[in-house]
C-alpha positions as CSV (number, residue, x, y, z in Angstrom):
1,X,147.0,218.0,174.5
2,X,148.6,214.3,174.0
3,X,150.1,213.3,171.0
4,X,147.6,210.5,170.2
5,X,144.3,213.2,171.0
6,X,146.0,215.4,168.8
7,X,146.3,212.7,166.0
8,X,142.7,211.3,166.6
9,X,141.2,215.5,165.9
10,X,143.6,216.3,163.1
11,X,143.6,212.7,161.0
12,X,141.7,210.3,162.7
13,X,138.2,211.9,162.5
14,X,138.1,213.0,159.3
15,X,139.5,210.6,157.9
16,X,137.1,208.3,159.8
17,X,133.9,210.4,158.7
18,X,135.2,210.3,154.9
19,X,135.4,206.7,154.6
20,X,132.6,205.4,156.9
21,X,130.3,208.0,155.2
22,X,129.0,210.0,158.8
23,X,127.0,213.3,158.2
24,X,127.3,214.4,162.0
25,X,130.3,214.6,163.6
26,X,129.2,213.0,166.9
27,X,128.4,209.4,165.4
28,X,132.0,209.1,164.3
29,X,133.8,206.2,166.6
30,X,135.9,207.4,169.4
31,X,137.5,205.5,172.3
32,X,135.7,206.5,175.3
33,X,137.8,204.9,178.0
34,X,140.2,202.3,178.8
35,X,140.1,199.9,182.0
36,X,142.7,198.2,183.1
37,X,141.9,194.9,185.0
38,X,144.3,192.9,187.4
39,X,142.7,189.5,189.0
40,X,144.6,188.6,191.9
41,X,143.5,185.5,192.6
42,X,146.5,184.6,194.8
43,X,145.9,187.6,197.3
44,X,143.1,184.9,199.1
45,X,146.2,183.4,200.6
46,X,148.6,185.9,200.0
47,X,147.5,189.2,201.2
48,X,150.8,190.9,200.5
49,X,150.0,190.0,196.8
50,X,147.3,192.6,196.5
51,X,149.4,195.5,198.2
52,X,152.0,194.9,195.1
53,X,149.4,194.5,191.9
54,X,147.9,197.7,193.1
55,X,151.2,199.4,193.3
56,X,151.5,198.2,190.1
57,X,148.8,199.2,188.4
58,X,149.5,202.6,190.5
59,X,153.0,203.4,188.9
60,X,151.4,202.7,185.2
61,X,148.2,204.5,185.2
62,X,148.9,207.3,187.9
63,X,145.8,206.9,189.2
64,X,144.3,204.5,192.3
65,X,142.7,201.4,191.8
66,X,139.6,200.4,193.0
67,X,139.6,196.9,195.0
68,X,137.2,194.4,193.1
69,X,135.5,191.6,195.3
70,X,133.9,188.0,194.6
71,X,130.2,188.3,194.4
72,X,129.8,184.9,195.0
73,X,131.8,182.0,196.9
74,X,133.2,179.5,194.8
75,X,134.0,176.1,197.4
76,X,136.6,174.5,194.6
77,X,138.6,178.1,194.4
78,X,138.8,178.5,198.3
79,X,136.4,182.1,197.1
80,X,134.2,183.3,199.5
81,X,131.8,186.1,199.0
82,X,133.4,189.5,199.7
83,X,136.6,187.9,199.1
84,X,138.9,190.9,197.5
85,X,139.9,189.3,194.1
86,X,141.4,191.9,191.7
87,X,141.5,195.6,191.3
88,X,141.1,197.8,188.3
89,X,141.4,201.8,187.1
90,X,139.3,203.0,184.4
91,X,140.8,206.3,182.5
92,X,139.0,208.2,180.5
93,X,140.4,212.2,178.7
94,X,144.0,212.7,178.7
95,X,145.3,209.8,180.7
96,X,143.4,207.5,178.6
97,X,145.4,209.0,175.6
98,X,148.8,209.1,177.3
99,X,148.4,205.3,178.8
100,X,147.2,204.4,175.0
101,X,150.5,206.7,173.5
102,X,152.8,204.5,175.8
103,X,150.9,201.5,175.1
104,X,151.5,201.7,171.3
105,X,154.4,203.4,170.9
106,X,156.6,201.8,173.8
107,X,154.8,198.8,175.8
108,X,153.9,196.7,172.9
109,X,157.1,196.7,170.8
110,X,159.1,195.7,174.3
111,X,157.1,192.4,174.1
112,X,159.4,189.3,173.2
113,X,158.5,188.2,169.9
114,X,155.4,190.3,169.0
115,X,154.3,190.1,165.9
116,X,151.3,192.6,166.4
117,X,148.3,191.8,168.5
118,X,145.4,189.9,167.1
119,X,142.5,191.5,165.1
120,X,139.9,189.0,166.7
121,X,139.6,190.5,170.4
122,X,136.7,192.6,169.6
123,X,133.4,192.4,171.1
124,X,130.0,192.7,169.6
125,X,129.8,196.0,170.5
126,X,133.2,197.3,168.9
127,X,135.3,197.0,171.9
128,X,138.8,195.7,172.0
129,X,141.0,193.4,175.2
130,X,144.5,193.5,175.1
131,X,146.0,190.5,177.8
132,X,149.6,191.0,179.1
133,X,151.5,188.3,181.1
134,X,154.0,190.6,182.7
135,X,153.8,193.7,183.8
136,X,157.8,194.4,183.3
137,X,157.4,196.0,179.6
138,X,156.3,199.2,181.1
139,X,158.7,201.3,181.7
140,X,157.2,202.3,185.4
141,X,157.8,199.0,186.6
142,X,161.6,198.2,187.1
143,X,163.4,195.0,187.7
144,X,163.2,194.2,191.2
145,X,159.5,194.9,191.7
146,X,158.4,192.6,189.2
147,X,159.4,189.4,191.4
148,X,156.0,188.9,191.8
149,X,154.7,188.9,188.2
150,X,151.0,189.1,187.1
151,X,149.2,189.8,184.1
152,X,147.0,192.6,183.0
153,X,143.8,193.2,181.0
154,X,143.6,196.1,179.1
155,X,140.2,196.8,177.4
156,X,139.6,199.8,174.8
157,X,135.9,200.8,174.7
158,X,135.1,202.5,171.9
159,X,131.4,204.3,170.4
160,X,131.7,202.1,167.4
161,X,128.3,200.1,166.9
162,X,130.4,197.3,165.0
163,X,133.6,195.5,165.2
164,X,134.9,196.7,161.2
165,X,134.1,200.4,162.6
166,X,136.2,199.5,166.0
167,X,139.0,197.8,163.7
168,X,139.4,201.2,161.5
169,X,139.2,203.6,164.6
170,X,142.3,200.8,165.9
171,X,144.0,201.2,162.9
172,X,144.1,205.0,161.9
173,X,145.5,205.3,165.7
174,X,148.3,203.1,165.1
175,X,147.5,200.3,167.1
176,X,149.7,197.7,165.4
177,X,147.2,194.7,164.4
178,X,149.1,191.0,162.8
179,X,149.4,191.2,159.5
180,X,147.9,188.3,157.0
181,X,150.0,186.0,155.0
């Protein structure tokens, strides 16, 4: 069992159920999976671009990512329909925990100059986005194959119905949210 499962059964939850009042144990928030989301927008002209993102996102996640293509064509962006655009991997059980673990505990803090990430990228429906320019904070990614930088787009989705519930499940994780002045 991961470190961050392990502290989600033994703290999290309780502590979760306690303070936001839940009689049953299944409506307490959980995070049911994370996707991770590269657009490669420059793979239309450079198709060598596409093989390295999904390497990439590969080396992080351990798992393969799925190819996502333009539904539409778009004349101003040179995008025609069926056009591939980006690719993604969703994890869900024990990866999702270990990719959140390293996330926290390692990606984040490698950041230049982060100050904690922002408390307003929640959704209506309790779920959290996470951007990152580069992909050279992870440690999977070394020097050399980050010539060709992109940016990822990491979003949590939780069970929480509202964004205070999200927040708290966030929190009592140790996700490390800015701190008010």
């Amino acid at each position: 069992m991961s470190r961050l499962r392990d502290k989600y059964t033994k703290e999290v939850r309780p502590a979760l159920q306690k303070e936001l009042g839940y009689g049953n144990v299944n409506q307490i928030p959980k995070i049911e999976k994370v996707v991770i989301n590269a657009g490669v927008g420059r793979a239309v002209s450079d198709s060598k671009h596409l093989e390295t993102v999904t390497s990439t996102l590969r080396k992080i996640t351990g798992q393969q990512p799925v190819t996502t293509v333009a539904k539409t064509s778009i004349a101003s962006f040179k995008l025609r329909d069926g056009n591939k655009i980006g690719v993604m991997v969703t994890l869900r059980g024990e990866r999702m925990y270990e990719f959140l673990d390293r996330l926290v505990a390692v990606v984040l803090p490698r950041i230049r100059d982060f100050r904690g990430i922002s408390d307003t990228a929640f959704d209506r429906q309790g779920n959290y986005s996470i951007g990152l320019k580069v992909q050279v904070v992870f440690q999977e990614i070394s020097f050399e194959e980050s010539i060709n930088s992109h940016g990822l787009q990491v979003n949590i989705v939780t069970s929480a119905g509202t964004t205070e519930d999200s927040k708290k499940l966030l929190e009592l994780m140790g996700f490390p949210f800015r701190r008010k002045n």
